Short mmCIF file of C-alpha atoms and ligand atoms in Angstrom, two decimals:
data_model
loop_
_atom_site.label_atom_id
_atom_site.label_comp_id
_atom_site.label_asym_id
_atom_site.label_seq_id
_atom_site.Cartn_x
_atom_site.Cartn_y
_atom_site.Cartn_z
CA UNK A 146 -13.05 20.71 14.21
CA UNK A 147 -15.51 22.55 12.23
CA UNK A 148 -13.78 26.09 13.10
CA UNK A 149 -10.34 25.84 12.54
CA UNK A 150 -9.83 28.32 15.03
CA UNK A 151 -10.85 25.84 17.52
CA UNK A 152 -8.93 23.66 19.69
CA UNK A 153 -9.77 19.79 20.47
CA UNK A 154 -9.29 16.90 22.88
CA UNK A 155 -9.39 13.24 21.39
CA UNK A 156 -9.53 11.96 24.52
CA UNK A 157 -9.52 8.42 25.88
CA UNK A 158 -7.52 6.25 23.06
CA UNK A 159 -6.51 3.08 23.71
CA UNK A 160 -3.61 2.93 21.96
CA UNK A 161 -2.04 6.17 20.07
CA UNK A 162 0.46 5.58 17.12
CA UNK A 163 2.47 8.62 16.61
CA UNK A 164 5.68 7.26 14.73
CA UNK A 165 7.39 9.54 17.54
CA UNK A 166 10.65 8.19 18.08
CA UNK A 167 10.94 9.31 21.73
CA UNK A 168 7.50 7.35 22.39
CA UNK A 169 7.58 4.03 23.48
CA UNK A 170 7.08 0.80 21.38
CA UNK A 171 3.12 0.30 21.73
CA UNK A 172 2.67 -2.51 18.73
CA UNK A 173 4.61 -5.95 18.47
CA UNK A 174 8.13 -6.55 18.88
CA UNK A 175 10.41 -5.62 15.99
CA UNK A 176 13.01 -8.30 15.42
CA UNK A 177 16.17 -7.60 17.06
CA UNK A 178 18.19 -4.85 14.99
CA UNK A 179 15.64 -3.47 13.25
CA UNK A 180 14.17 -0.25 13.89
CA UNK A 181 11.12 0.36 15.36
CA UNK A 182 7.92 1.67 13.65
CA UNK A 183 5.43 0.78 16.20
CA UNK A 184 6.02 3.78 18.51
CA UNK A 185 3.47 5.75 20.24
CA UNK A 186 1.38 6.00 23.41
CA UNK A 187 -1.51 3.52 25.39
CA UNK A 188 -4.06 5.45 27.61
CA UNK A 189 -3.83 8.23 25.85
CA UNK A 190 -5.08 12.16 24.52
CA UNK A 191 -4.47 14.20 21.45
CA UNK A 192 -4.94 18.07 21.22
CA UNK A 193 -5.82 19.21 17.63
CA UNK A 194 -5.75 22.74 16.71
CA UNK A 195 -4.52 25.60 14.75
CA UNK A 196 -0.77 25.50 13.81
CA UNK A 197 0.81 28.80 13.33
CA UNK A 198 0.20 29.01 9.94
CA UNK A 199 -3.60 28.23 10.40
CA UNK A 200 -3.57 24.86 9.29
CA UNK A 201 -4.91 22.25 11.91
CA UNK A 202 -1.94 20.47 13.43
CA UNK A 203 -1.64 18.46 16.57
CA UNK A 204 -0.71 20.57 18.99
CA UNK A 205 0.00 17.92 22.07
CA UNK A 206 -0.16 14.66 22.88
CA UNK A 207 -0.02 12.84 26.49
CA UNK A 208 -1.29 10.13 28.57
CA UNK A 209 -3.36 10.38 31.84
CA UNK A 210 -6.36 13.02 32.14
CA UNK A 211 -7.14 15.39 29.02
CA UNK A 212 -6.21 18.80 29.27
CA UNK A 213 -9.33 21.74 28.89
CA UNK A 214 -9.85 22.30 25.35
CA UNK A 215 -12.65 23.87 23.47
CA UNK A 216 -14.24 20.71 22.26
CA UNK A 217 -13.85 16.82 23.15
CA UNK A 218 -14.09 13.89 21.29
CA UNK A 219 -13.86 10.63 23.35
CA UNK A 220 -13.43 8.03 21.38
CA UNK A 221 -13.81 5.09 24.30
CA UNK A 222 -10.69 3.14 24.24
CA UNK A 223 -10.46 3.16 20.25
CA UNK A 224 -7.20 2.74 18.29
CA UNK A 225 -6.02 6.02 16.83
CA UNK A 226 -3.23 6.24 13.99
CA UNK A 227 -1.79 8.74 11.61
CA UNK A 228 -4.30 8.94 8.54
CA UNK A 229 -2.96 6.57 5.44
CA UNK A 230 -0.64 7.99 3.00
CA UNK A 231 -2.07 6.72 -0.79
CA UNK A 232 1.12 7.75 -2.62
CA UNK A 233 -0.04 5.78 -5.70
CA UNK A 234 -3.47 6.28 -7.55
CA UNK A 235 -4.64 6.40 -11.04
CA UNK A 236 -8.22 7.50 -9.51
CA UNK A 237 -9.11 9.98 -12.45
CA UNK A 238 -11.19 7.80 -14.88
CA UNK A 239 -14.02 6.48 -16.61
CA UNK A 240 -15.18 3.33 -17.76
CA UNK A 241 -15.47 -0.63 -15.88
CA UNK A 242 -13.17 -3.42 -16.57
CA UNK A 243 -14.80 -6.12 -14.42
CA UNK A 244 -14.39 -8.62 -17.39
CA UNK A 245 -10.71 -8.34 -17.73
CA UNK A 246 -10.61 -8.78 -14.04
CA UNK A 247 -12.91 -12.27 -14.65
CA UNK A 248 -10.98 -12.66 -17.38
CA UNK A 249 -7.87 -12.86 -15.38
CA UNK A 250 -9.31 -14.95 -12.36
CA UNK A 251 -10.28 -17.19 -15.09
CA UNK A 252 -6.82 -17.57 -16.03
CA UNK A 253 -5.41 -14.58 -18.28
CA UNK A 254 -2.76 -12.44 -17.47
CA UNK A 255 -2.59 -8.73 -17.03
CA UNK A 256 -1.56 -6.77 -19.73
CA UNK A 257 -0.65 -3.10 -20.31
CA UNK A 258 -2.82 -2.83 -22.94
CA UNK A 259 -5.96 -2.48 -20.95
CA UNK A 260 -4.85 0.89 -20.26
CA UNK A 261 -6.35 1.81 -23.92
CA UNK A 262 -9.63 0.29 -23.17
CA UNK A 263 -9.77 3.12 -20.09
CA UNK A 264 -8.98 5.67 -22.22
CA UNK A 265 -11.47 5.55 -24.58
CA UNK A 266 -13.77 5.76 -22.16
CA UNK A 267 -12.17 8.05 -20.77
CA UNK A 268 -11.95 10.66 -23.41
CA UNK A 269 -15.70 10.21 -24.59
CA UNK A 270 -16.56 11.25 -20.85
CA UNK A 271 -17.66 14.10 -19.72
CA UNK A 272 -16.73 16.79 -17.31
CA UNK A 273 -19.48 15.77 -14.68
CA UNK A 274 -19.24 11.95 -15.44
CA UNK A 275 -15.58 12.37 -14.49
CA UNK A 276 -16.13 14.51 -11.73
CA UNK A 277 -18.51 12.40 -9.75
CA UNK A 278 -16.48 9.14 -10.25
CA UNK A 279 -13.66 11.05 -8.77
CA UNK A 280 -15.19 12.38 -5.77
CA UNK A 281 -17.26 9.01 -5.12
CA UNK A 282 -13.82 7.19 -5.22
CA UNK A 283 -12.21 10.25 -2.84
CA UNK A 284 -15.55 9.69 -0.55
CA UNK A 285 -14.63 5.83 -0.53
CA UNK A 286 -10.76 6.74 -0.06
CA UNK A 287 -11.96 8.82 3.41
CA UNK A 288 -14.14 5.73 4.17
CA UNK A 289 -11.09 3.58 4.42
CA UNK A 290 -8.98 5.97 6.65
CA UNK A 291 -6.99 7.62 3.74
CA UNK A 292 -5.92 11.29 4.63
CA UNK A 293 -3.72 12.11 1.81
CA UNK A 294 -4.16 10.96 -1.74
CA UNK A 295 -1.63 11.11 -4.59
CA UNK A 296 -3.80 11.39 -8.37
CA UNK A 297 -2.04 10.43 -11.63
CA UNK A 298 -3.52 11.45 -14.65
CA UNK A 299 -2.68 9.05 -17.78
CA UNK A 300 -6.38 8.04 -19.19
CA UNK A 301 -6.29 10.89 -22.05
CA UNK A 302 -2.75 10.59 -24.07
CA UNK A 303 -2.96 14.03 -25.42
CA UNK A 304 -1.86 16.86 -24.38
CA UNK A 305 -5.45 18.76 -23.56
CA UNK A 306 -7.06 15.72 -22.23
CA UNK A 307 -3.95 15.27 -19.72
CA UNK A 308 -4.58 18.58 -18.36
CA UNK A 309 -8.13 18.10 -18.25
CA UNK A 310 -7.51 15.37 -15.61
CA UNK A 311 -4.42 17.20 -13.99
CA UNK A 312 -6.65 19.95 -13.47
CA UNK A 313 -9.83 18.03 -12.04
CA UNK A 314 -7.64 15.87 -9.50
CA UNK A 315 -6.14 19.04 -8.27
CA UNK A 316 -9.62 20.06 -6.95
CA UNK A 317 -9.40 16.97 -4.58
CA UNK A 318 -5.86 16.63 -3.60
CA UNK A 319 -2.33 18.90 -4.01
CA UNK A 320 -0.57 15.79 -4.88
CA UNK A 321 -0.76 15.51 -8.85
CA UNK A 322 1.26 13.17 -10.97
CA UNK A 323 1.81 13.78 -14.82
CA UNK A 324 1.73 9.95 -16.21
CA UNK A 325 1.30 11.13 -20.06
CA UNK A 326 3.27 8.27 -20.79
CA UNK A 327 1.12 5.82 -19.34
CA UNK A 328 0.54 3.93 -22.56
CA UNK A 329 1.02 4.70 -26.44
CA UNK A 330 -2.28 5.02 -27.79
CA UNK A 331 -3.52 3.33 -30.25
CA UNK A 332 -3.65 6.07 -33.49
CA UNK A 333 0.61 6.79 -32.57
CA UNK A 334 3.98 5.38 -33.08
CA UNK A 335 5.52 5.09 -30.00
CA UNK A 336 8.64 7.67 -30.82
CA UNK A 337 6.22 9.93 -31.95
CA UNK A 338 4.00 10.01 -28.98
CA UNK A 339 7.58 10.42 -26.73
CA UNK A 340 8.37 13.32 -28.58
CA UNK A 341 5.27 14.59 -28.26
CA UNK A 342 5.21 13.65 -24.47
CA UNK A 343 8.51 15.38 -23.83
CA UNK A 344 8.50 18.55 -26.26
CA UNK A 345 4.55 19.73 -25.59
CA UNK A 346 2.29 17.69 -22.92
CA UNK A 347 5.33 18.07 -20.19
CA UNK A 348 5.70 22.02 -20.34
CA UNK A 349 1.88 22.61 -21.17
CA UNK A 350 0.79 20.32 -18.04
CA UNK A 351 3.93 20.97 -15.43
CA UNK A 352 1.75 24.14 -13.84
CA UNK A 353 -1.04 21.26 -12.58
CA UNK A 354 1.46 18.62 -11.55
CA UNK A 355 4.19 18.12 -8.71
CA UNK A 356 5.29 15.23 -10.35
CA UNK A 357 5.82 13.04 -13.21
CA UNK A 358 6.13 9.33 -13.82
CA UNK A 359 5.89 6.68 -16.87
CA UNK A 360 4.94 3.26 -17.32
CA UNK A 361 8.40 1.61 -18.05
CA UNK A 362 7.29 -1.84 -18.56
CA UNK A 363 7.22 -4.63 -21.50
CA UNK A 364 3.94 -3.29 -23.79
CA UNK A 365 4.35 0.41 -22.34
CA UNK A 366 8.17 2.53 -22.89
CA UNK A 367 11.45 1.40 -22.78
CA UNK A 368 13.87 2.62 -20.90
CA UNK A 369 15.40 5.23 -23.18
CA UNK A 370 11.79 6.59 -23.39
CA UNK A 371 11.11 6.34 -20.33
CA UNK A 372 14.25 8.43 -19.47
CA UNK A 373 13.26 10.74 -22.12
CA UNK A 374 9.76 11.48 -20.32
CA UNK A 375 11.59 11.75 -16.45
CA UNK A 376 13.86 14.12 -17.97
CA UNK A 377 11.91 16.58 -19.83
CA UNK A 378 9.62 16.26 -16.55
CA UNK A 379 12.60 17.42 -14.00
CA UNK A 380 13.38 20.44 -16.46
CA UNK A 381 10.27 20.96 -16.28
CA UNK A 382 10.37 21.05 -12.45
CA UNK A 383 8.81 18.46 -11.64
CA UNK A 384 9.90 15.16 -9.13
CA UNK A 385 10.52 12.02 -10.98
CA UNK A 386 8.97 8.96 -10.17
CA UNK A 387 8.51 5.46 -11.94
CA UNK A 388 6.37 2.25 -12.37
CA UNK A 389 8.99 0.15 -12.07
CA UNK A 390 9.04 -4.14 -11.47
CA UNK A 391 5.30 -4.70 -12.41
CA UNK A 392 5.27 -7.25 -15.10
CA UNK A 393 9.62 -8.39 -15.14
CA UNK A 394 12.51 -7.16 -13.97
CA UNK A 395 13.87 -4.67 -15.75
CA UNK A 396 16.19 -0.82 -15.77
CA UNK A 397 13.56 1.04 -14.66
CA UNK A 398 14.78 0.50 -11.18
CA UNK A 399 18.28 1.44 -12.23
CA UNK A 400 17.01 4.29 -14.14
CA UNK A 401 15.15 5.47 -10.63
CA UNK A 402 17.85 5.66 -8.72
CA UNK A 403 20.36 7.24 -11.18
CA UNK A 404 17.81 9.83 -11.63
CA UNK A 405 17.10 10.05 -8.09
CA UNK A 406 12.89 9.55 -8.32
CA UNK A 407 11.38 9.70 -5.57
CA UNK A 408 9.91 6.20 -5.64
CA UNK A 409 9.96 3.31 -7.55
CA UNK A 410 6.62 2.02 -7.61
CA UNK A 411 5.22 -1.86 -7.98
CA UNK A 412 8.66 -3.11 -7.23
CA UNK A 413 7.47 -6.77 -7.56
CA UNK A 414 9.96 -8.27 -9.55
CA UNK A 415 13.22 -7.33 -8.25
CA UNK A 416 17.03 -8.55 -9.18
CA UNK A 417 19.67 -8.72 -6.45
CA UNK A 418 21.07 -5.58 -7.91
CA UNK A 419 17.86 -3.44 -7.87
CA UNK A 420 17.58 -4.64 -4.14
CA UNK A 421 21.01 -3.41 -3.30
CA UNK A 422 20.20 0.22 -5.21
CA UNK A 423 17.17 0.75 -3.54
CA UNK A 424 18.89 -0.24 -0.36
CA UNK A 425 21.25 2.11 -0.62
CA UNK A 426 19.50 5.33 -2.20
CA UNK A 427 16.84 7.66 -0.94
CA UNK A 428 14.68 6.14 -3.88
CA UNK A 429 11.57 5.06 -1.81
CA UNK A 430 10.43 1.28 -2.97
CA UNK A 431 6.72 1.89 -2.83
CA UNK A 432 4.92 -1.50 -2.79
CA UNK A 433 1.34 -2.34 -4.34
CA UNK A 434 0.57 -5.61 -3.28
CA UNK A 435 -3.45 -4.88 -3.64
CA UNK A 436 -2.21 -5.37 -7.46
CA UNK A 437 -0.47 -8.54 -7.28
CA UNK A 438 -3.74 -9.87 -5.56
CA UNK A 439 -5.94 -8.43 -8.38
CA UNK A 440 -3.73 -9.49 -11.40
CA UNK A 441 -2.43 -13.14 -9.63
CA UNK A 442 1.09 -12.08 -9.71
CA UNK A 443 3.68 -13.14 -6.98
CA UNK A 444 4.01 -10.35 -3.84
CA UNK A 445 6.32 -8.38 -3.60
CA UNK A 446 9.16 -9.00 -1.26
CA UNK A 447 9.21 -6.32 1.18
CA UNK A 448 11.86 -8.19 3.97
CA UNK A 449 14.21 -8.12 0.92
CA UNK A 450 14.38 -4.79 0.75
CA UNK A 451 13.81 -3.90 3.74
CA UNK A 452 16.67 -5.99 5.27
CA UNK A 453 18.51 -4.48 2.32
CA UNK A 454 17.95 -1.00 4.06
CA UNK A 455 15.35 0.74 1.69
CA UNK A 456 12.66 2.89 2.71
CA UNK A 457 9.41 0.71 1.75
CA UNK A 458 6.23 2.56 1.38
CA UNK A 459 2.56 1.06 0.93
CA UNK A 460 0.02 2.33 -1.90
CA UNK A 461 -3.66 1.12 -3.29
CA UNK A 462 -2.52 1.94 -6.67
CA UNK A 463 -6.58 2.35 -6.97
CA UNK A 464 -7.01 2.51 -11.18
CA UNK A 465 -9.70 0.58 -13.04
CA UNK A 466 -7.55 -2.04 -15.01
CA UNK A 467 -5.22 -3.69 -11.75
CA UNK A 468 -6.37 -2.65 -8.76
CA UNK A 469 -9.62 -1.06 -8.04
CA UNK A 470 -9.66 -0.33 -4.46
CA UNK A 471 -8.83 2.14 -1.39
CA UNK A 472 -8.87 -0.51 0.92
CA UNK A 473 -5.25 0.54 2.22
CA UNK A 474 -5.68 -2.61 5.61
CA UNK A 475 -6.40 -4.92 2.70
CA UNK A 476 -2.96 -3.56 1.48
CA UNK A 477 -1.67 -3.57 5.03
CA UNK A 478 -2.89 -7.09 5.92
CA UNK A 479 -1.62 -8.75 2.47
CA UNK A 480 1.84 -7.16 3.06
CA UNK A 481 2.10 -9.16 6.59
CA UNK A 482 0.95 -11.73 5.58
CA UNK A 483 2.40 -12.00 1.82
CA UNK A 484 5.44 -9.75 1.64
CA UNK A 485 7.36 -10.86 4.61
CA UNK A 486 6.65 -7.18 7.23
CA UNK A 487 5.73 -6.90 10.32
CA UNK A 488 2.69 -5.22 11.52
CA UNK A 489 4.14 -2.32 12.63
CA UNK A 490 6.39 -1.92 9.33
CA UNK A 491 3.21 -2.39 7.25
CA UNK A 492 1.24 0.45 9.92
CA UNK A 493 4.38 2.66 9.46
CA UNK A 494 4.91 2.11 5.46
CA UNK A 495 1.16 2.50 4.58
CA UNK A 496 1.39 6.40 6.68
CA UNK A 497 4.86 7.80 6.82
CA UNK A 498 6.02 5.58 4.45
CA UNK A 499 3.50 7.19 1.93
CA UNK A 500 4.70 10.36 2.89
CA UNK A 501 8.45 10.27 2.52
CA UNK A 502 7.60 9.24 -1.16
CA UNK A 503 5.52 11.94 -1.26
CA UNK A 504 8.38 13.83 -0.08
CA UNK A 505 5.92 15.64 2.76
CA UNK A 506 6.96 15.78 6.10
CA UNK A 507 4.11 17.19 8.55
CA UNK A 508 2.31 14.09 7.64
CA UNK A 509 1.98 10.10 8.26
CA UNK A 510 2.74 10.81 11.83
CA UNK A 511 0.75 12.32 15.18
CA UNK A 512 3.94 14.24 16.47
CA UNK A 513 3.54 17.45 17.62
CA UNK A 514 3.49 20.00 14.18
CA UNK A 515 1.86 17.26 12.19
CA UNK A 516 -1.18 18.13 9.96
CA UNK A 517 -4.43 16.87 11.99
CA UNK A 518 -5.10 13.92 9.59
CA UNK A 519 -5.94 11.07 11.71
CA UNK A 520 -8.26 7.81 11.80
CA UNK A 521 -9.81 6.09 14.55
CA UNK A 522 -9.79 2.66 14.43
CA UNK A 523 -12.33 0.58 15.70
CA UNK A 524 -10.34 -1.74 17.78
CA UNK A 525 -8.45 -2.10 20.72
CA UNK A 526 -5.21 -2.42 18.71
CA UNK A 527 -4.07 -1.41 15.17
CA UNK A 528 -3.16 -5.29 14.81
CA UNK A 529 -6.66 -5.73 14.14
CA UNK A 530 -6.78 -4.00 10.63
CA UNK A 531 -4.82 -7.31 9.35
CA UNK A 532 -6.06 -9.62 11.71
CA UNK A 533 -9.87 -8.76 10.98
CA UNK A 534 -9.65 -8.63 7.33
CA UNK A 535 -12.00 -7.27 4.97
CA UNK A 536 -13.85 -5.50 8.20
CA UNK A 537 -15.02 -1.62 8.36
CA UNK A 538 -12.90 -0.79 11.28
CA UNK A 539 -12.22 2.74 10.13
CA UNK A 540 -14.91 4.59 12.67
CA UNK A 541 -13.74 8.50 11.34
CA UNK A 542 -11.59 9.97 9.30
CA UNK A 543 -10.06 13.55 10.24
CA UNK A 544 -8.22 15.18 7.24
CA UNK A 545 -7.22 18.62 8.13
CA UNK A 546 -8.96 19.03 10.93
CA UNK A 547 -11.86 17.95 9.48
CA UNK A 548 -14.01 15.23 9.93
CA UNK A 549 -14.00 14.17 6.55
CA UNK A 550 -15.85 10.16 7.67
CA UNK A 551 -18.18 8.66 10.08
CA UNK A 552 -19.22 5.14 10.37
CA UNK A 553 -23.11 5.03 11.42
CA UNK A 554 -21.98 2.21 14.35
CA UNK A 555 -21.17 3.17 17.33
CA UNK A 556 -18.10 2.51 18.86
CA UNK A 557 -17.88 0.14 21.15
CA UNK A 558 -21.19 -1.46 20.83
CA UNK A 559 -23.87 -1.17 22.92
O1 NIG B 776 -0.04 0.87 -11.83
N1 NIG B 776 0.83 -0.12 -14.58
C1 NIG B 776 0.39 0.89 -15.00
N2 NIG B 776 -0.66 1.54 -14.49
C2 NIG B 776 -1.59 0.95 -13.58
C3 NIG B 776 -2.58 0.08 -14.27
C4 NIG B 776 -3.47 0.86 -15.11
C5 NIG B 776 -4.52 0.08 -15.80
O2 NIG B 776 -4.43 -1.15 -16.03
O3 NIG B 776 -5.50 0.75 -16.18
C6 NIG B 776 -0.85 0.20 -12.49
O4 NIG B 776 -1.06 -0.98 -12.28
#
């Protein structure tokens, strides 16, 4: 829709995923007792147009023939879903770490440290070096179906060069995470650089941020820093949110949920009792497993939690250091296949998953009132983004309204 003012048909989908409750079940079977994420329509249409507030929404969807519109978009019997969620990104950055990633396949382990090696490069960058990585990695996102990206700053550990990249991911997104306490760098003692965290970087940064997080982790802040930082972000006014599980088990899950984050992000190593808190809170357990296959860590265990009764959400975490990439079926397929979900739990936790711990309602699902951010998937099925791995299935990406991708194939093949 180039004129927002315009309405359109996507007409002729093979299989529509809304995440509309009252729609029927159009993926696999859930296991019995377990709700059901793979709702939506077969043979069906989608009318995209201005919402009363001017902002493209769906306006209806149905099966059968199309209604009139002012434009049409037939997209032949493709899959179409609700645009991917990224509710985890550290995509503000400058610098390669290829070697620690051979390093690693070659037998090292991942270490928080690496963080500092990103922000040197980081701070001797400038404005238009950053700024082009950023949208390249935005135009890459789009590429791969995402609609909605989350940015963390946390490559500058000071308080200008925190805002610097608070203020350059808000020209790509509305979603903006303060991670000043990412990692202490190297010319600080860690209380110090706390103090200075919570007492100047949080109040001069909260105007370019929604949210804040920190890296509680072994080599990063313990938990009474790290409770320190979530605290003066909230006064602030700012949502709290947490790396939490990356490396070990530790309180950072505990601390989440006492200080009611919105997610608790990585989540890979897990005791019973953090199962049973995120089970029982509104704490979203946002899963990364694109990180566990770039750092050769165990997966996460999503059917834990999930039989637990947690809200499980699905991120990139695209960053330099553990996980460079926007592939979010890569993400999808390893959690079927490695963290115990079900296609249709992956499908729903990689969309509206993303957006409940985004907080964000209108999006992650084609119901009526939604924001028009959609993808249209190359295949007869959304199955197909795990069971065709590592294959550009994503034939455009509508954000807003907008097409925002196109694939140069056509769709189906001639
Ligand atoms: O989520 N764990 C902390 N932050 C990133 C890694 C950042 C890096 O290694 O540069 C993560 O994995």
């Amino acid at each position: 829709m180039a004129d927002p003012a315009r309405t359109v048909v996507i007409a002729n989908i093979g299989v529509l995923v809304t995440h509309d409750p009252a729609h029927p079940r159009v993926l696999g079977d859930q296991p019995d007792g377990r709700p059901d994420f793979g709702t939506g329509l077969t043979g069906a249409w989608l009318v995209l147009g201005p919402g009363s507030d001017g902002v493209a929404r769906v306006l209806r969807t149905g099966t059968g023939h199309p209604p009139a519109a002012d434009g049409v978009m037939d997209v032949e019997g493709a899959t179409v879903i609700p645009g991917f969620v990224d509710s985890h990104t550290h995509m503000v950055f400058a610098g390669d770490r290829s070697a620690e990633f051979a390093a690693r396949m070659a037998g090292a382990p991942y270490q928080a440290g690496g963080i500092a090696t990103t922000i040197e490069a980081t701070r001797a960058a400038s404005a238009e070096q950053l700024r082009q990585g950023l949208r390249r990695r935005v135009a890459e996102s789009r590429a791969q179906g995402i609609t909605t990206r989350e940015i963390k700053s946390g490559y500058a550990a000071s308080t200008s060069g925190e805002a610097r990249l608070l203020r350059m991911a808000r020209e790509v997104t509305s979603h903006t995470t303060l991670l000043g306490a990412h990692v202490v760098p190297p010319e600080v003692d860690a209380d110090a650089f706390v103090s200075l965290v919570v007492e100047e970087m949080t109040p001069a940064c909260a105007e370019l941020a929604t949210r804040v997080d920190v890296f509680c982790e072994r080599g990063a802040f313990d938990v009474d820093q790290s409770r320190a930082v979530l605290e003066a972000g909230a006064t602030a006014g700012l949502t709290p949110t947490i790396h939490a599980g990356q490396l070990q088990a530790g309180p950072a899950v505990a601390l989440a949920v006492e200080l009611g984050c919105a997610s608790a992000d990585h989540c890979t190593h897990l005791t019973n009792e953090d199962v049973a808190l995120l089970g029982s809170s509104s704490t979203v357990a946002t899963l990364l497993p694109a990180t566990d296959f770039s750092t050769r860590q165990p997966y996460p265990d999503a059917r834990r939690l999930l039989d637990a009764g947690a809200v499980v959400a699905l991120a990139t975490n695209c960053n330099p250091g553990s996980s460079f990439t926007s592939a979010m079926a890569l993400v999808i397929a390893l959690a079927v296949r490695d963290c115990r979900m079900t296609l249709p739990e992956a499908l729903w936790s990689a969309t509206a998953g993303g957006a409940t711990a985004l907080r964000q309602s209108d999006i992650g699902h084609l119901q009526t009132g939604a924001r028009a951010d959609l993808a249209v998937v190359s295949a007869p099925t959304p199955d197909h983004l795990a069971y065709r791995p590592g294959m550009p299935l994503i034939d455009t990406t509508i954000e807003a309204g907008q097409v925002v991708w196109r694939a140069t194939g056509a769709w189906p093949p001639a």
